[in-house]
Structure formats: structure tokens, C-alpha cells
CSV table of C-alpha atoms and ligand atoms in Angstrom, one decimal:
chain,number,residue,atom,x,y,z
K,1,UNK,CA,0.0,0.0,0.0
K,2,UNK,CA,1.3,3.5,-0.9
K,3,UNK,CA,0.5,5.9,1.9
K,4,UNK,CA,0.5,9.6,2.1
K,5,UNK,CA,2.9,11.6,4.3
K,6,UNK,CA,1.8,15.2,4.9
K,7,UNK,CA,4.7,16.5,7.0
K,8,UNK,CA,8.3,17.0,6.3
K,9,UNK,CA,9.2,15.1,9.4
K,10,UNK,CA,7.2,12.1,8.3
K,11,UNK,CA,8.7,12.0,4.8
K,12,UNK,CA,12.2,12.4,6.2
K,13,UNK,CA,11.8,9.4,8.4
K,14,UNK,CA,10.3,7.3,5.7
K,15,UNK,CA,13.2,8.1,3.4
K,16,UNK,CA,15.7,7.6,6.2
K,17,UNK,CA,14.3,4.1,6.8
K,18,UNK,CA,14.6,3.3,3.1
K,19,UNK,CA,18.2,4.6,3.0
K,20,UNK,CA,19.2,2.6,5.9
K,21,UNK,CA,17.8,-0.5,4.2
K,22,UNK,CA,20.3,0.4,1.3
K,23,UNK,CA,17.6,1.6,-1.1
K,24,UNK,CA,18.3,4.5,-3.5
K,25,UNK,CA,15.7,7.2,-3.6
K,26,UNK,CA,13.8,8.7,-6.6
K,27,UNK,CA,11.7,11.8,-6.4
K,28,UNK,CA,8.9,12.7,-8.9
K,29,UNK,CA,7.8,16.2,-8.1
K,30,UNK,CA,4.2,17.0,-9.3
K,31,UNK,CA,1.2,19.2,-8.7
K,32,UNK,CA,-1.1,16.2,-8.7
K,33,UNK,CA,-4.1,15.5,-10.9
K,34,UNK,CA,-1.8,12.7,-12.0
K,35,UNK,CA,-2.1,11.2,-15.5
K,36,UNK,CA,-0.2,9.0,-17.9
K,37,UNK,CA,2.5,11.7,-18.3
K,38,UNK,CA,3.3,11.6,-14.5
K,39,UNK,CA,3.0,7.8,-14.7
K,40,UNK,CA,5.9,7.7,-17.2
K,41,UNK,CA,8.0,9.6,-14.6
K,42,UNK,CA,6.9,7.3,-11.8
K,43,UNK,CA,7.6,4.2,-13.9
K,44,UNK,CA,11.1,5.4,-14.6
K,45,UNK,CA,11.8,6.2,-11.0
K,46,UNK,CA,10.5,2.9,-9.8
K,47,UNK,CA,12.6,1.1,-12.4
K,48,UNK,CA,15.8,3.0,-11.3
K,49,UNK,CA,15.4,3.3,-7.6
K,50,UNK,CA,14.6,1.1,-4.6
K,51,UNK,CA,12.3,3.8,-3.1
K,52,UNK,CA,10.2,6.3,-5.0
K,53,UNK,CA,8.6,9.4,-3.5
K,54,UNK,CA,5.9,11.2,-5.5
K,55,UNK,CA,5.3,14.7,-4.2
K,56,UNK,CA,1.9,16.2,-4.8
K,57,UNK,CA,1.9,19.9,-4.0
K,58,UNK,CA,0.0,22.7,-5.8
K,59,UNK,CA,2.7,25.2,-5.1
K,60,UNK,CA,1.2,28.7,-4.5
K,61,UNK,CA,4.4,30.6,-5.1
K,62,UNK,CA,4.6,29.6,-8.8
K,63,UNK,CA,1.2,30.9,-9.7
K,64,UNK,CA,0.6,34.5,-10.6
K,65,UNK,CA,-2.3,36.5,-9.0
K,66,UNK,CA,-4.5,36.0,-12.0
K,67,UNK,CA,-3.6,32.4,-12.6
K,68,UNK,CA,-5.5,29.2,-11.8
K,69,UNK,CA,-4.2,28.3,-8.4
K,70,UNK,CA,-7.6,28.1,-6.8
K,71,UNK,CA,-9.2,26.1,-9.5
K,72,UNK,CA,-6.3,23.8,-10.2
K,73,UNK,CA,-7.6,20.2,-9.9
K,74,UNK,CA,-7.0,18.5,-6.5
K,75,UNK,CA,-7.7,14.7,-6.2
K,76,UNK,CA,-5.4,13.2,-3.7
K,77,UNK,CA,-7.0,9.8,-3.3
K,78,UNK,CA,-7.0,9.2,-7.1
K,79,UNK,CA,-3.4,10.4,-7.2
K,80,UNK,CA,-2.5,8.0,-4.4
K,81,UNK,CA,-4.0,5.1,-6.3
K,82,UNK,CA,-2.1,6.0,-9.4
K,83,UNK,CA,1.1,6.1,-7.4
K,84,UNK,CA,0.3,2.7,-5.9
K,85,UNK,CA,-0.4,1.2,-9.3
K,86,UNK,CA,3.0,2.5,-10.5
K,87,UNK,CA,4.7,0.9,-7.5
K,88,UNK,CA,5.7,4.2,-5.8
K,89,UNK,CA,6.4,3.9,-2.1
K,90,UNK,CA,5.0,7.1,-0.7
K,91,UNK,CA,3.1,10.2,-1.7
K,92,UNK,CA,4.3,13.4,-0.1
K,93,UNK,CA,1.4,15.8,0.0
K,94,UNK,CA,2.1,18.7,2.4
K,95,UNK,CA,-0.2,21.7,2.9
K,96,UNK,CA,1.2,25.2,1.9
K,97,UNK,CA,1.5,25.9,5.6
K,98,UNK,CA,3.6,22.8,6.1
K,99,UNK,CA,5.8,23.7,3.1
K,100,UNK,CA,6.3,27.4,3.8
K,101,UNK,CA,6.9,29.2,7.1
K,102,UNK,CA,4.4,32.1,7.3
K,103,UNK,CA,7.3,34.5,7.2
K,104,UNK,CA,9.2,32.7,4.4
K,105,UNK,CA,11.6,35.3,2.8
K,106,UNK,CA,14.3,33.2,1.1
K,107,UNK,CA,14.2,32.4,-2.6
K,108,UNK,CA,16.2,30.6,-5.3
K,109,UNK,CA,16.5,32.4,-8.6
K,110,UNK,CA,18.0,31.2,-11.9
K,111,UNK,CA,18.7,34.4,-13.8
K,112,UNK,CA,19.4,33.5,-17.4
K,113,UNK,CA,17.4,30.6,-18.7
K,114,UNK,CA,14.2,32.1,-17.1
K,115,UNK,CA,14.4,35.3,-19.0
K,116,UNK,CA,12.3,34.3,-22.1
K,117,UNK,CA,9.4,31.9,-22.8
K,118,UNK,CA,7.3,31.2,-19.8
K,119,UNK,CA,9.6,33.2,-17.6
K,120,UNK,CA,8.8,36.4,-19.5
K,121,UNK,CA,5.1,35.6,-19.6
K,122,UNK,CA,4.7,34.5,-16.0
K,123,UNK,CA,6.7,36.8,-13.7
K,124,UNK,CA,7.8,35.1,-10.6
K,125,UNK,CA,6.8,31.7,-11.9
K,126,UNK,CA,10.3,30.1,-12.0
K,127,UNK,CA,11.3,31.7,-8.7
K,128,UNK,CA,8.5,29.6,-7.2
K,129,UNK,CA,9.5,26.5,-9.1
K,130,UNK,CA,13.2,26.6,-8.3
K,131,UNK,CA,12.5,27.5,-4.6
K,132,UNK,CA,10.0,24.7,-4.1
K,133,UNK,CA,12.2,22.1,-5.9
K,134,UNK,CA,15.2,23.2,-3.8
K,135,UNK,CA,13.0,22.7,-0.7
K,136,UNK,CA,11.8,19.3,-1.9
K,137,UNK,CA,15.4,18.2,-2.7
K,138,UNK,CA,16.4,19.2,0.8
K,139,UNK,CA,13.5,17.5,2.4
K,140,UNK,CA,13.6,14.2,0.4
K,141,UNK,CA,17.3,14.2,-0.5
K,142,UNK,CA,16.8,12.0,-3.6
K,143,UNK,CA,19.5,10.4,-5.6
K,144,UNK,CA,17.5,11.1,-8.8
K,145,UNK,CA,14.6,13.5,-9.6
K,146,UNK,CA,12.4,13.0,-12.7
K,147,UNK,CA,11.2,15.9,-14.8
K,148,UNK,CA,9.1,15.9,-18.0
K,149,UNK,CA,10.4,17.4,-21.3
K,150,UNK,CA,6.9,18.8,-21.8
K,151,UNK,CA,7.9,21.6,-19.4
K,152,UNK,CA,11.1,22.1,-21.4
K,153,UNK,CA,12.2,25.4,-19.9
K,154,UNK,CA,11.5,24.1,-16.4
K,155,UNK,CA,13.7,21.1,-17.0
K,156,UNK,CA,16.6,23.2,-18.3
K,157,UNK,CA,16.2,25.6,-15.3
K,158,UNK,CA,16.3,22.8,-12.8
K,159,UNK,CA,19.3,21.2,-14.5
K,160,UNK,CA,21.1,24.5,-14.3
K,161,UNK,CA,20.2,25.1,-10.7
K,162,UNK,CA,21.5,21.6,-9.7
K,163,UNK,CA,24.7,22.2,-11.6
K,164,UNK,CA,25.2,25.8,-10.4
K,165,UNK,CA,24.5,25.0,-6.7
K,166,UNK,CA,26.3,21.6,-6.6
K,167,UNK,CA,23.2,19.7,-5.5
K,168,UNK,CA,24.1,16.0,-5.1
K,169,UNK,CA,21.4,14.5,-7.3
K,170,UNK,CA,20.8,13.6,-10.9
K,171,UNK,CA,18.0,15.2,-12.9
K,172,UNK,CA,16.5,12.6,-15.3
K,173,UNK,CA,14.5,14.0,-18.2
K,174,UNK,CA,11.5,12.0,-19.5
K,175,UNK,CA,9.9,12.3,-22.9
K,176,UNK,CA,6.6,14.0,-23.3
K,177,UNK,CA,3.6,11.6,-23.2
K,178,UNK,CA,0.9,12.4,-25.7
K,179,UNK,CA,-2.7,11.3,-26.3
K,180,UNK,CA,-3.2,9.3,-29.5
K,181,UNK,CA,-4.2,12.5,-31.3
K,182,UNK,CA,-0.9,14.1,-30.4
K,183,UNK,CA,-2.0,16.5,-27.7
K,184,UNK,CA,0.5,16.5,-24.8
K,185,UNK,CA,-1.2,15.1,-21.7
K,186,UNK,CA,-1.6,17.8,-19.1
K,187,UNK,CA,-3.6,18.2,-15.8
K,188,UNK,CA,-5.0,21.4,-17.4
K,189,UNK,CA,-6.5,19.4,-20.3
K,190,UNK,CA,-9.3,18.7,-17.8
K,191,UNK,CA,-10.5,22.3,-18.4
K,192,UNK,CA,-11.0,21.8,-22.1
K,193,UNK,CA,-14.4,21.2,-23.7
K,194,UNK,CA,-14.6,18.7,-26.6
K,195,UNK,CA,-14.4,21.5,-29.1
K,196,UNK,CA,-11.4,23.1,-27.2
K,197,UNK,CA,-9.6,19.8,-27.3
K,198,UNK,CA,-9.9,19.5,-31.1
K,199,UNK,CA,-8.8,23.1,-31.4
K,200,UNK,CA,-5.8,22.5,-29.1
K,201,UNK,CA,-4.4,19.9,-31.6
K,202,UNK,CA,-3.3,22.9,-33.7
K,203,UNK,CA,-0.5,23.6,-31.2
K,204,UNK,CA,1.1,20.2,-31.9
K,205,UNK,CA,0.4,20.7,-35.7
K,206,UNK,CA,2.1,24.0,-35.5
K,207,UNK,CA,5.2,22.6,-33.9
K,208,UNK,CA,5.4,19.8,-36.5
K,209,UNK,CA,5.0,22.3,-39.3
K,210,UNK,CA,7.9,24.3,-37.7
K,211,UNK,CA,10.1,21.2,-37.8
K,212,UNK,CA,9.1,20.5,-41.4
K,213,UNK,CA,10.2,24.1,-42.3
K,214,UNK,CA,13.6,23.5,-40.7
K,215,UNK,CA,13.9,20.1,-42.5
K,216,UNK,CA,13.1,21.9,-45.7
K,217,UNK,CA,16.1,24.2,-45.2
K,218,UNK,CA,14.6,27.2,-43.3
K,219,UNK,CA,17.3,28.7,-41.0
K,220,UNK,CA,15.5,31.8,-39.8
K,221,UNK,CA,14.0,31.5,-36.3
K,222,UNK,CA,11.5,34.2,-37.2
K,223,UNK,CA,10.3,32.4,-40.3
K,224,UNK,CA,10.0,29.1,-38.4
K,225,UNK,CA,8.0,30.9,-35.7
K,226,UNK,CA,5.7,32.4,-38.3
K,227,UNK,CA,5.1,28.9,-39.8
K,228,UNK,CA,4.1,27.7,-36.3
K,229,UNK,CA,1.9,30.8,-35.7
K,230,UNK,CA,0.1,30.3,-39.1
K,231,UNK,CA,-1.0,26.8,-38.1
K,232,UNK,CA,-2.1,27.9,-34.6
K,233,UNK,CA,-4.0,31.0,-35.5
K,234,UNK,CA,-5.5,29.4,-38.6
K,235,UNK,CA,-7.4,27.2,-36.2
K,236,UNK,CA,-9.3,30.3,-35.1
K,237,UNK,CA,-9.9,29.3,-31.5
K,238,UNK,CA,-6.4,29.5,-30.0
K,239,UNK,CA,-4.5,32.6,-29.0
K,240,UNK,CA,-0.8,32.6,-29.1
K,241,UNK,CA,1.0,33.6,-25.8
K,242,UNK,CA,4.4,33.1,-27.3
K,243,UNK,CA,6.3,31.1,-29.9
K,244,UNK,CA,10.1,30.9,-29.5
K,245,UNK,CA,12.7,29.2,-31.6
K,246,UNK,CA,15.9,29.1,-29.6
K,247,UNK,CA,19.1,27.1,-28.9
K,248,UNK,CA,18.0,24.0,-27.0
K,249,UNK,CA,20.6,24.3,-24.2
K,250,UNK,CA,21.1,28.1,-23.8
K,251,UNK,CA,17.5,29.1,-24.7
K,252,UNK,CA,19.1,32.0,-26.5
K,253,UNK,CA,18.8,33.0,-30.2
K,254,UNK,CA,20.4,30.8,-32.7
K,255,UNK,CA,21.0,32.7,-35.9
K,256,UNK,CA,21.1,31.2,-38.4
K,257,UNK,CA,19.5,28.1,-36.7
K,258,UNK,CA,22.1,25.4,-36.1
K,259,UNK,CA,22.8,22.5,-33.8
K,260,UNK,CA,19.9,21.6,-31.5
K,261,UNK,CA,17.1,24.0,-31.3
K,262,UNK,CA,13.8,24.0,-29.4
K,263,UNK,CA,10.5,25.3,-30.8
K,264,UNK,CA,8.4,26.1,-27.8
K,265,UNK,CA,5.0,27.6,-27.7
K,266,UNK,CA,2.2,28.5,-25.2
K,267,UNK,CA,-1.3,29.2,-26.3
K,268,UNK,CA,-4.6,30.1,-24.7
K,269,UNK,CA,-7.7,28.2,-25.4
K,270,UNK,CA,-10.3,30.4,-23.6
K,271,UNK,CA,-8.8,30.7,-20.1
K,272,UNK,CA,-6.7,27.5,-20.4
K,273,UNK,CA,-3.1,27.9,-21.1
K,274,UNK,CA,-1.3,25.0,-22.9
K,275,UNK,CA,2.4,24.6,-23.6
K,276,UNK,CA,4.3,22.2,-25.8
K,277,UNK,CA,7.6,22.1,-27.6
K,278,UNK,CA,9.7,20.1,-30.1
K,279,UNK,CA,13.5,19.7,-30.1
K,280,UNK,CA,15.0,19.7,-33.6
K,281,UNK,CA,18.5,18.6,-34.7
K,282,UNK,CA,18.8,21.3,-37.4
K,283,UNK,CA,21.4,19.5,-39.6
K,284,UNK,CA,19.5,16.1,-39.4
K,285,UNK,CA,17.0,15.1,-42.0
K,286,UNK,CA,15.1,12.7,-39.7
P,1,AMP,P1,2.9,19.1,-13.1
P,1,AMP,O1,2.1,18.2,-12.2
P,1,AMP,O2,2.1,19.5,-14.3
P,1,AMP,O3,3.7,20.2,-12.4
P,1,AMP,O4,4.0,18.1,-13.7
P,1,AMP,C1,4.9,17.4,-12.9
P,1,AMP,C2,6.0,16.8,-13.7
P,1,AMP,O5,5.4,15.9,-14.7
P,1,AMP,C3,6.8,17.8,-14.5
P,1,AMP,O6,8.1,17.4,-14.5
P,1,AMP,C4,6.2,17.7,-15.9
P,1,AMP,O7,7.1,18.1,-16.9
P,1,AMP,C5,5.8,16.2,-16.0
P,1,AMP,N1,4.8,16.0,-17.0
P,1,AMP,C6,3.6,16.6,-17.0
P,1,AMP,N2,2.9,16.2,-18.1
P,1,AMP,C7,3.7,15.4,-18.8
P,1,AMP,C8,3.6,14.7,-20.0
P,1,AMP,N3,2.6,14.7,-20.8
P,1,AMP,N4,4.7,13.9,-20.4
P,1,AMP,C9,5.8,13.8,-19.6
P,1,AMP,N5,5.9,14.5,-18.5
P,1,AMP,C10,4.9,15.3,-18.1
């Protein structure tokens, strides 16, 4: 049975017991409303570690004032069952009060990779993400932590933080899991009506069209972004938040496009914000 720990003290003692039994520790940080995307991270952690912790925490500090913190789906028992089916050992589901002291004033900031993309559109978002991940890493002390490529900028920022601050753990990236129609699975997909869902497929189509343009020889980031935009706005129901075509490691402009680049986009479908990305090896034809 996979149980739920709600305090730092509880999770620390669970992890300590696993460690003294010689088990390595994997952490899968999530905001809950778990789905097959999270499941892929959990499966990987369970395969690679003797003890897997799944944290479920809707982190208030990474939401802007006008974002969906209040309405973000919360379904802890369902999440616990999914963790159990995956073979995870414990769910760590602290309250915001447990996680943050009421007079919390210390933050972790990555200052370069967070400048563009979601960082530019969601002020303070990544400060909340890096701070909560740092706290989770200190509380759980995992050997490995698992992050999805769907949140590409987040993955890169966390990898950078771990490197820059010499944190003794490995960040393991996991490929984006998609529904059969190509839509990246997301907890926020729950907000979409049937019509919204069909419309949302244009995001993925746009990214694929961008990749086709690069394969066809296009080397201008702006031109690739316009191709992506054309596909998305052609749909009619989606609004572009941003489309960026940047170096896949530095997240800075690549002109002309070369090496590995990422095409990343965020769109609104009504009030629902969706993100997706595609990494392209520019010189490869595959
Ligand atoms: P979230 O609960 O949305 O904060 O996501 C928790 C973790 O699961 C993050 O590392 C995400 O990148 C990852 N994740 C979310 N959706 C997917 C997906 N469709 N495929 C792979 N990983 C995902």
C-alpha cells in the first residue's frame, strides 16, 4: 500500500528508513491530478530506484495572482491510487503551511534561462518553481529526480540550478507523453471542452510544421515561428501567448538556426493555457 505523508518530518523518516535499508531514492515532483505523463516519470523512477517518492503539491508561489491556483484540480486519493499502481512507495502531500513558514523570505533564482518563454510571460513563476524544488530536494534528499520534457524550460532551469548550486542529485528527463491524437497530456486538459480539445491539436500541428520548415532548409528562427503561428491562428480558437525558436541548451537566439534548437509555444484556449515544444536537430533530415 502506498501511503500519504503530509509532514516534512514524516517523509524524512520514511526516506531515512529506506536509505538505511540500502535503497536508492527517486523523487517525482508534481502538482497532482496525476495522469499518464506523470505515470511515465513514476515508472522510470520505480525502475531505477529502490524507493520512490511522488510529491503532490500545488505550489502557491509559482502561480501569478490572475492564474488558476484556486481552480487547479486536486484529487489526492486518485493520485495515491495511481502512485500505488505504479509501485511508488509514498506520496508526499504537504499543505502550503507545512511547506512554507508564514514569514518565508528566502528564494532561489535562476537568472538567465528564465528570461524568455514562460519566464517572460509569467513573472515570478520560475522563482516559485526553483524554490519549491530546492526545498523538496532538501526534504527528500533524492539520488534522482524526474522531470518531463513537456515543461522544457522548467527542465533546463532545474538542471542549471542543480549544476550551479552543486546539488548532489541527478536530474532525469522523461519524454513527453501524448494522447493518441498528439495532444501533450496535461492536468490542465481537464479544463477543455470537446471543441477546445480539437482546437488544441493545432498547437502540436504548428510545432510539427515548424520542424518541417527546418527540415526543408529554413534557417531563420522568425520564419519558423511564423510557420508555427500560421498553423495555430489558422485554427481560429487559439490565442498565441508566445512562440520561440531558440538554442535547446542556452534558450538563446540561434542565428542562423544550427545544432539543436527547441521550438516552444504557449497558447490560450479560452482561459486555459497550454504549452508544448519540439526539439530539432537542425542538420539532421530525420
Ligand atoms: P505538473 O504536475 O504538471 O507540475 O508536472 C509534474 C511533472 O510531470 C513535470 O516534470 C512535468 O514536466 C511532468 N509532466 C507533465 N505532463 C507530462 C507529459 N505529458 N509527459 C511527460 N511528463 C509530463
